[in-house]
Tab-separated table of C-alpha atoms and ligand atoms in Angstrom:
chain	number	residue	atom	x	y	z
M	1	MET	CA	69.908	125.844	122.937
M	2	ILE	CA	70.697	126.356	126.607
M	3	LEU	CA	70.908	129.933	127.910
M	4	TYR	CA	73.348	130.758	130.715
M	5	LYS	CA	73.485	134.045	132.578
M	6	THR	CA	76.300	133.291	135.038
M	7	PHE	CA	79.815	131.899	134.796
M	8	HIS	CA	79.011	129.566	137.683
M	9	ASP	CA	76.316	127.713	135.731
M	10	LEU	CA	78.156	127.852	132.413
M	11	GLU	CA	81.412	126.592	133.916
M	12	GLN	CA	79.678	123.650	135.596
M	13	PHE	CA	78.298	122.575	132.250
M	14	LEU	CA	81.596	123.144	130.408
M	15	ALA	CA	83.536	121.186	133.042
M	16	ARG	CA	81.385	118.138	132.283
M	17	LEU	CA	82.029	118.561	128.539
M	18	LYS	CA	85.775	118.914	128.980
M	19	GLY	CA	85.755	115.827	131.207
M	20	ARG	CA	84.453	114.008	128.162
M	21	ALA	CA	87.048	115.749	125.957
M	22	LYS	CA	84.507	117.610	123.863
M	23	SER	CA	85.800	120.631	121.950
M	24	ILE	CA	84.150	124.014	122.420
M	25	GLY	CA	83.892	126.588	119.622
M	26	PHE	CA	83.218	130.054	120.993
M	27	VAL	CA	81.771	133.093	119.162
M	28	PRO	CA	81.840	136.351	121.172
M	29	THR	CA	79.332	138.986	120.021
M	30	MET	CA	77.492	142.063	121.212
M	31	GLY	CA	74.174	140.817	119.819
M	32	ALA	CA	71.759	142.317	117.267
M	33	LEU	CA	72.815	139.281	115.298
M	34	HIS	CA	73.029	139.238	111.505
M	35	ASP	CA	74.286	136.714	108.951
M	36	GLY	CA	77.916	137.746	109.588
M	37	HIS	CA	77.609	136.590	113.200
M	38	LEU	CA	75.734	133.455	112.171
M	39	ALA	CA	78.480	132.477	109.711
M	40	LEU	CA	80.846	132.432	112.696
M	41	VAL	CA	78.390	130.267	114.652
M	42	GLU	CA	78.077	127.856	111.722
M	43	LYS	CA	81.856	127.509	111.521
M	44	ALA	CA	82.049	126.963	115.298
M	45	LYS	CA	79.453	124.218	114.948
M	46	THR	CA	81.183	122.531	112.026
M	47	ASP	CA	84.616	122.532	113.659
M	48	ASN	CA	83.673	121.593	117.240
M	49	ASP	CA	81.537	119.270	119.345
M	50	VAL	CA	79.768	122.183	121.028
M	51	SER	CA	79.100	125.745	119.816
M	52	LEU	CA	78.860	128.582	122.317
M	53	CYS	CA	77.855	132.142	121.434
M	54	SER	CA	78.036	135.049	123.860
M	55	ILE	CA	75.963	138.211	123.739
M	56	PHE	CA	77.403	140.964	125.889
M	57	VAL	CA	77.365	144.673	125.075
M	58	ASN	CA	80.720	145.406	126.643
M	59	PRO	CA	80.663	148.901	128.198
M	60	ALA	CA	84.466	148.890	128.509
M	61	GLN	CA	84.958	149.086	124.734
M	62	PHE	CA	82.668	152.056	124.073
M	63	ASN	CA	84.438	155.378	124.121
M	64	GLN	CA	81.179	157.309	123.690
M	65	THR	CA	78.300	156.977	126.157
M	66	ARG	CA	75.740	157.787	123.477
M	67	ASP	CA	77.018	154.957	121.250
M	68	LEU	CA	76.703	152.525	124.180
M	69	GLN	CA	73.202	153.726	125.046
M	70	LYS	CA	72.042	153.513	121.425
M	71	TYR	CA	73.625	150.133	120.713
M	72	PRO	CA	70.792	147.831	119.538
M	73	ARG	CA	69.651	145.233	122.079
M	74	GLN	CA	67.221	142.525	120.942
M	75	LEU	CA	67.876	139.379	122.958
M	76	ALA	CA	64.571	137.609	122.173
M	77	GLN	CA	65.142	137.961	118.420
M	78	ASP	CA	68.794	136.910	118.772
M	79	ILE	CA	67.794	133.789	120.708
M	80	GLN	CA	65.434	132.845	117.895
M	81	ARG	CA	68.144	133.298	115.251
M	82	LEU	CA	70.635	131.241	117.262
M	83	GLU	CA	68.055	128.482	117.772
M	84	GLU	CA	67.425	128.386	114.023
M	85	ALA	CA	71.177	128.242	113.382
M	86	GLY	CA	71.443	125.262	115.759
M	87	CYS	CA	73.740	126.966	118.253
M	88	ASP	CA	74.144	124.762	121.358
M	89	LEU	CA	74.817	127.298	124.133
M	90	LEU	CA	74.270	131.008	124.671
M	91	PHE	CA	76.005	133.000	127.385
M	92	ALA	CA	74.262	136.336	127.983
M	93	PRO	CA	75.630	137.795	131.234
M	94	GLU	CA	74.856	141.115	132.924
M	95	VAL	CA	77.652	143.685	133.275
M	96	GLU	CA	78.138	142.816	136.991
M	97	GLU	CA	78.864	139.207	136.077
M	98	ILE	CA	81.799	140.205	133.881
M	99	TYR	CA	83.068	143.123	135.984
M	100	PRO	CA	81.954	142.346	139.580
M	101	THR	CA	84.242	145.010	141.036
M	102	GLY	CA	84.014	147.427	138.100
M	103	VAL	CA	86.147	147.496	134.977
M	104	PRO	CA	89.761	146.688	136.006
M	105	ALA	CA	92.243	149.484	135.364
M	106	ARG	CA	94.999	147.204	134.094
M	107	GLN	CA	96.402	148.124	130.655
M	108	PHE	CA	97.316	145.520	128.031
M	109	ASP	CA	100.456	145.984	125.964
M	110	LEU	CA	99.136	146.292	122.431
M	111	GLY	CA	102.088	148.195	121.022
M	112	LYS	CA	101.345	150.534	118.132
M	113	LEU	CA	98.016	148.844	117.402
M	114	ASP	CA	96.511	150.708	120.357
M	115	HIS	CA	97.423	154.115	118.947
M	116	MET	CA	96.655	153.873	115.240
M	117	LEU	CA	93.428	153.859	113.162
M	118	GLU	CA	90.623	152.509	115.409
M	119	GLY	CA	92.928	152.781	118.423
M	120	LYS	CA	93.599	156.446	117.707
M	121	SER	CA	90.005	157.381	116.851
M	122	ARG	CA	88.486	155.442	119.744
M	123	PRO	CA	90.834	155.828	122.725
M	124	GLY	CA	90.540	152.899	125.137
M	125	HIS	CA	88.462	150.833	122.711
M	126	PHE	CA	90.955	148.005	122.242
M	127	GLN	CA	91.831	147.959	125.935
M	128	GLY	CA	88.109	147.315	126.530
M	129	VAL	CA	88.022	144.601	123.877
M	130	CYS	CA	91.039	142.882	125.473
M	131	ARG	CA	89.557	143.167	128.938
M	132	VAL	CA	86.386	141.304	128.005
M	133	MET	CA	88.208	138.785	125.793
M	134	GLU	CA	90.664	138.029	128.577
M	135	VAL	CA	87.772	137.371	130.993
M	136	PHE	CA	85.899	135.192	128.492
M	137	LEU	CA	88.893	133.194	127.306
M	138	SER	CA	90.339	132.582	130.763
M	139	ARG	CA	86.976	131.418	132.182
M	140	ILE	CA	85.567	129.523	129.188
M	141	ARG	CA	88.897	128.209	127.853
M	142	PRO	CA	87.503	127.219	124.440
M	143	GLN	CA	89.758	125.197	122.152
M	144	ASN	CA	88.668	127.433	119.256
M	145	PHE	CA	87.079	130.827	118.905
M	146	TYR	CA	85.873	132.735	115.861
M	147	MET	CA	86.031	136.397	114.880
M	148	GLY	CA	85.242	138.363	111.725
M	149	LEU	CA	87.764	140.122	109.506
M	150	LYS	CA	85.216	142.924	109.210
M	151	ASP	CA	87.013	144.137	112.360
M	152	PHE	CA	90.455	143.665	110.831
M	153	GLN	CA	92.455	145.576	113.434
M	154	GLN	CA	90.547	143.875	116.262
M	155	CYS	CA	91.702	140.484	114.912
M	156	LEU	CA	95.340	141.661	115.071
M	157	VAL	CA	94.817	143.023	118.590
M	158	VAL	CA	93.300	139.763	119.843
M	159	LYS	CA	96.084	137.757	118.177
M	160	ARG	CA	98.560	139.853	120.135
M	161	LEU	CA	96.556	139.333	123.338
M	162	LEU	CA	96.833	135.563	122.879
M	163	GLU	CA	100.610	135.864	122.582
M	164	THR	CA	101.216	138.280	125.462
M	165	GLU	CA	98.834	136.512	127.872
M	166	ASN	CA	99.874	132.984	126.808
M	167	ILE	CA	96.287	132.036	126.043
M	168	GLU	CA	96.032	128.661	124.360
M	169	SER	CA	92.696	129.034	122.533
M	170	ALA	CA	93.050	129.163	118.749
M	171	LEU	CA	91.673	132.223	116.935
M	172	HIS	CA	90.016	131.594	113.565
M	173	THR	CA	89.113	134.576	111.396
M	174	LEU	CA	86.350	134.580	108.791
M	175	PRO	CA	85.724	136.874	105.808
M	176	THR	CA	83.299	139.788	105.954
M	177	LYS	CA	79.670	138.998	105.113
M	178	ARG	CA	78.069	141.653	102.941
M	179	GLU	CA	74.598	142.719	101.915
M	180	THR	CA	73.837	142.173	98.199
M	181	ASP	CA	74.784	145.805	97.486
M	182	GLY	CA	78.218	145.288	99.082
M	183	LEU	CA	77.659	147.008	102.437
M	184	ALA	CA	79.432	145.077	105.200
M	185	MET	CA	76.834	143.667	107.586
M	186	SER	CA	76.895	145.437	110.930
M	187	SER	CA	74.586	145.787	113.905
M	188	ARG	CA	74.949	149.559	113.478
M	189	ASN	CA	73.503	149.506	109.927
M	190	MET	CA	69.965	149.372	111.313
M	191	ARG	CA	70.512	152.852	112.772
M	192	LEU	CA	71.188	154.412	109.346
M	193	THR	CA	68.464	156.666	107.935
M	194	LYS	CA	66.828	155.514	104.673
M	195	GLU	CA	68.865	158.057	102.690
M	196	ASP	CA	72.142	157.124	104.376
M	197	ARG	CA	71.469	153.410	103.874
M	198	LEU	CA	71.298	154.118	100.123
M	199	MET	CA	74.668	155.908	100.254
M	200	ALA	CA	76.406	153.387	102.519
M	201	PRO	CA	77.471	150.830	99.823
M	202	GLU	CA	79.676	153.551	98.334
M	203	LEU	CA	82.165	152.752	101.103
M	204	TYR	CA	82.866	149.250	99.794
M	205	LYS	CA	82.732	150.469	96.176
M	206	THR	CA	85.491	152.920	97.047
M	207	LEU	CA	87.607	150.149	98.588
M	208	ARG	CA	87.194	148.153	95.393
M	209	PHE	CA	88.067	151.195	93.279
M	210	ILE	CA	91.343	151.483	95.191
M	211	ALA	CA	92.062	147.733	95.155
M	212	GLU	CA	91.619	147.609	91.374
M	213	ARG	CA	94.247	150.347	90.889
M	214	ILE	CA	96.655	150.022	93.799
M	215	CYS	CA	99.116	147.730	92.022
M	216	ARG	CA	99.765	150.329	89.298
M	217	THR	CA	98.989	153.706	90.904
M	218	PRO	CA	100.940	155.625	93.575
M	219	VAL	CA	99.247	155.396	96.983
M	220	ASP	CA	98.893	159.131	97.663
M	221	ASP	CA	97.056	159.863	94.400
M	222	LEU	CA	94.583	157.067	95.028
M	223	LEU	CA	93.929	158.080	98.614
M	224	GLN	CA	93.338	161.676	97.634
M	225	ASN	CA	90.845	160.799	94.878
M	226	ALA	CA	89.025	158.230	96.984
M	227	THR	CA	88.742	160.515	100.027
M	228	GLN	CA	87.389	163.311	97.858
M	229	HIS	CA	84.861	160.924	96.310
M	230	LEU	CA	83.628	159.763	99.730
M	231	ARG	CA	83.280	163.363	100.936
M	232	GLN	CA	81.295	164.314	97.834
M	233	THR	CA	79.014	161.330	98.455
M	234	GLY	CA	78.220	162.627	101.953
M	235	PHE	CA	80.642	160.739	104.203
M	236	VAL	CA	82.712	162.382	106.896
M	237	VAL	CA	85.921	160.401	106.551
M	238	ASP	CA	87.662	159.490	109.803
M	239	TYR	CA	90.509	157.615	108.115
M	240	LEU	CA	91.266	155.934	104.819
M	241	HIS	CA	94.520	154.044	105.048
M	242	ILE	CA	96.461	151.556	102.960
M	243	ALA	CA	98.513	149.317	105.218
M	244	ASN	CA	100.728	146.314	105.623
M	245	PRO	CA	98.228	143.585	106.660
M	246	PHE	CA	100.397	142.293	109.502
M	247	THR	CA	101.519	145.548	111.162
M	248	LEU	CA	99.057	148.130	109.759
M	249	GLU	CA	102.075	150.391	109.112
M	250	ASN	CA	101.941	152.355	105.842
M	251	TYR	CA	101.795	150.228	102.699
M	252	ASN	CA	104.578	151.115	100.293
M	253	TYR	CA	103.842	151.174	96.590
M	254	GLY	CA	105.074	147.924	95.007
M	255	GLU	CA	104.730	145.685	98.095
M	256	ALA	CA	103.016	142.362	97.448
M	257	GLN	CA	100.173	142.443	99.970
M	258	GLY	CA	98.189	145.129	101.673
M	259	VAL	CA	94.880	146.054	103.209
M	260	ILE	CA	92.763	149.135	102.662
M	261	LEU	CA	90.988	150.235	105.843
M	262	VAL	CA	88.305	152.874	106.149
M	263	ALA	CA	86.190	154.448	108.862
M	264	ALA	CA	83.631	157.081	107.926
M	265	TYR	CA	80.486	158.637	109.315
M	266	LEU	CA	77.086	158.879	107.684
M	267	GLY	CA	75.187	161.168	110.041
M	268	GLU	CA	76.111	159.973	113.521
M	269	ILE	CA	76.700	156.376	112.433
M	270	ARG	CA	80.331	155.331	112.147
M	271	LEU	CA	80.936	152.619	109.566
M	272	ILE	CA	84.151	150.644	109.135
M	273	ASP	CA	85.230	148.349	106.335
M	274	ASN	CA	88.393	146.925	104.795
M	275	LEU	CA	89.635	145.035	101.760
M	276	VAL	CA	92.791	142.940	101.409
M	277	PHE	CA	94.658	143.014	98.067
M	278	ASP	CA	97.530	141.114	96.536
M	279	CYS	CA	99.845	142.593	93.893
M	280	SER	CA	102.213	139.593	93.646
U	1	AMP	P1	80.128	142.458	117.249
U	1	AMP	O1	78.813	141.901	117.694
U	1	AMP	O2	80.023	143.630	116.349
U	1	AMP	O3	81.087	142.649	118.392
U	1	AMP	O4	80.784	141.321	116.351
U	1	AMP	C1	80.982	140.023	116.865
U	1	AMP	C2	81.851	139.278	115.889
U	1	AMP	O5	81.212	139.211	114.628
U	1	AMP	C3	83.215	139.977	115.664
U	1	AMP	O6	84.221	138.994	115.592
U	1	AMP	C4	83.001	140.667	114.346
U	1	AMP	O7	84.198	140.863	113.622
U	1	AMP	C5	82.099	139.671	113.636
U	1	AMP	N1	81.365	140.337	112.555
U	1	AMP	C6	80.657	141.483	112.640
U	1	AMP	N2	80.170	141.821	111.430
U	1	AMP	C7	80.606	140.867	110.562
U	1	AMP	C8	80.458	140.659	109.158
U	1	AMP	N3	79.765	141.505	108.405
U	1	AMP	N4	81.039	139.572	108.611
U	1	AMP	C9	81.753	138.713	109.375
U	1	AMP	N5	81.934	138.852	110.698
U	1	AMP	C10	81.365	139.918	111.286
């Protein structure tokens, strides 16, 4: 694997590849890599001539300084995992490389997505995600890039970014990778205390509880029971929402498809998860 720290060096290499019409599959990450990230890398490898992973803890998408400071950073270990996975290229820039004159103030038009669920709880978060994605996609110009449905709303936001900015790269989304007890893999899981780690799978169990009943139970009753259950288990629930999977507007009882989305705290760690269901 070749490691690049600057756009200048990366772009020189990519220009040679594109001259030879090789396809690039890009996987943007913030590092502390787990099997969920590596599944994206594997797909990028399978579908393209060259796989490129980025590791960049993007300050623009953190709405809390403490969360940014505490975000796990383990580049040496990540490099080893990417080597083992057979990733071809790694781009691991410093903040100044991405934002040489500071984070631009420009706002992206994300419609309602910017003000609901993650957008509402983490003001500015999706603007920060779009800022870094716009920089990456416009400079790297990969034919394909890969993101996880673990961050369901983020996938919708980036899809919208592609449309509004006329970006030609194709977004491919992959299902959430889970630990054997059902907990969605996340770089933040390693910050859970031992006790909280034992409780954490209850989040996915609750999503499954709802999904198993949603086609024959009114939404409000289910949400009330499930929220109460999570609180009794020790979670501080930020939101638990049943939504249309395309707009994230409220799901109406009887509609064919939906997605259950949850964000909840265990201690100071904020976990998110989601589950798509089909009642047709
Ligand atoms: P992050 O490093 O958290 O920014 O995540 C980088 C990419 O990996 C994003 O597209 C995430 O949605 C994806 N990802 C994170 N966790 C998982 C998971 N458990 N399963 C699948 N994809 C994931």
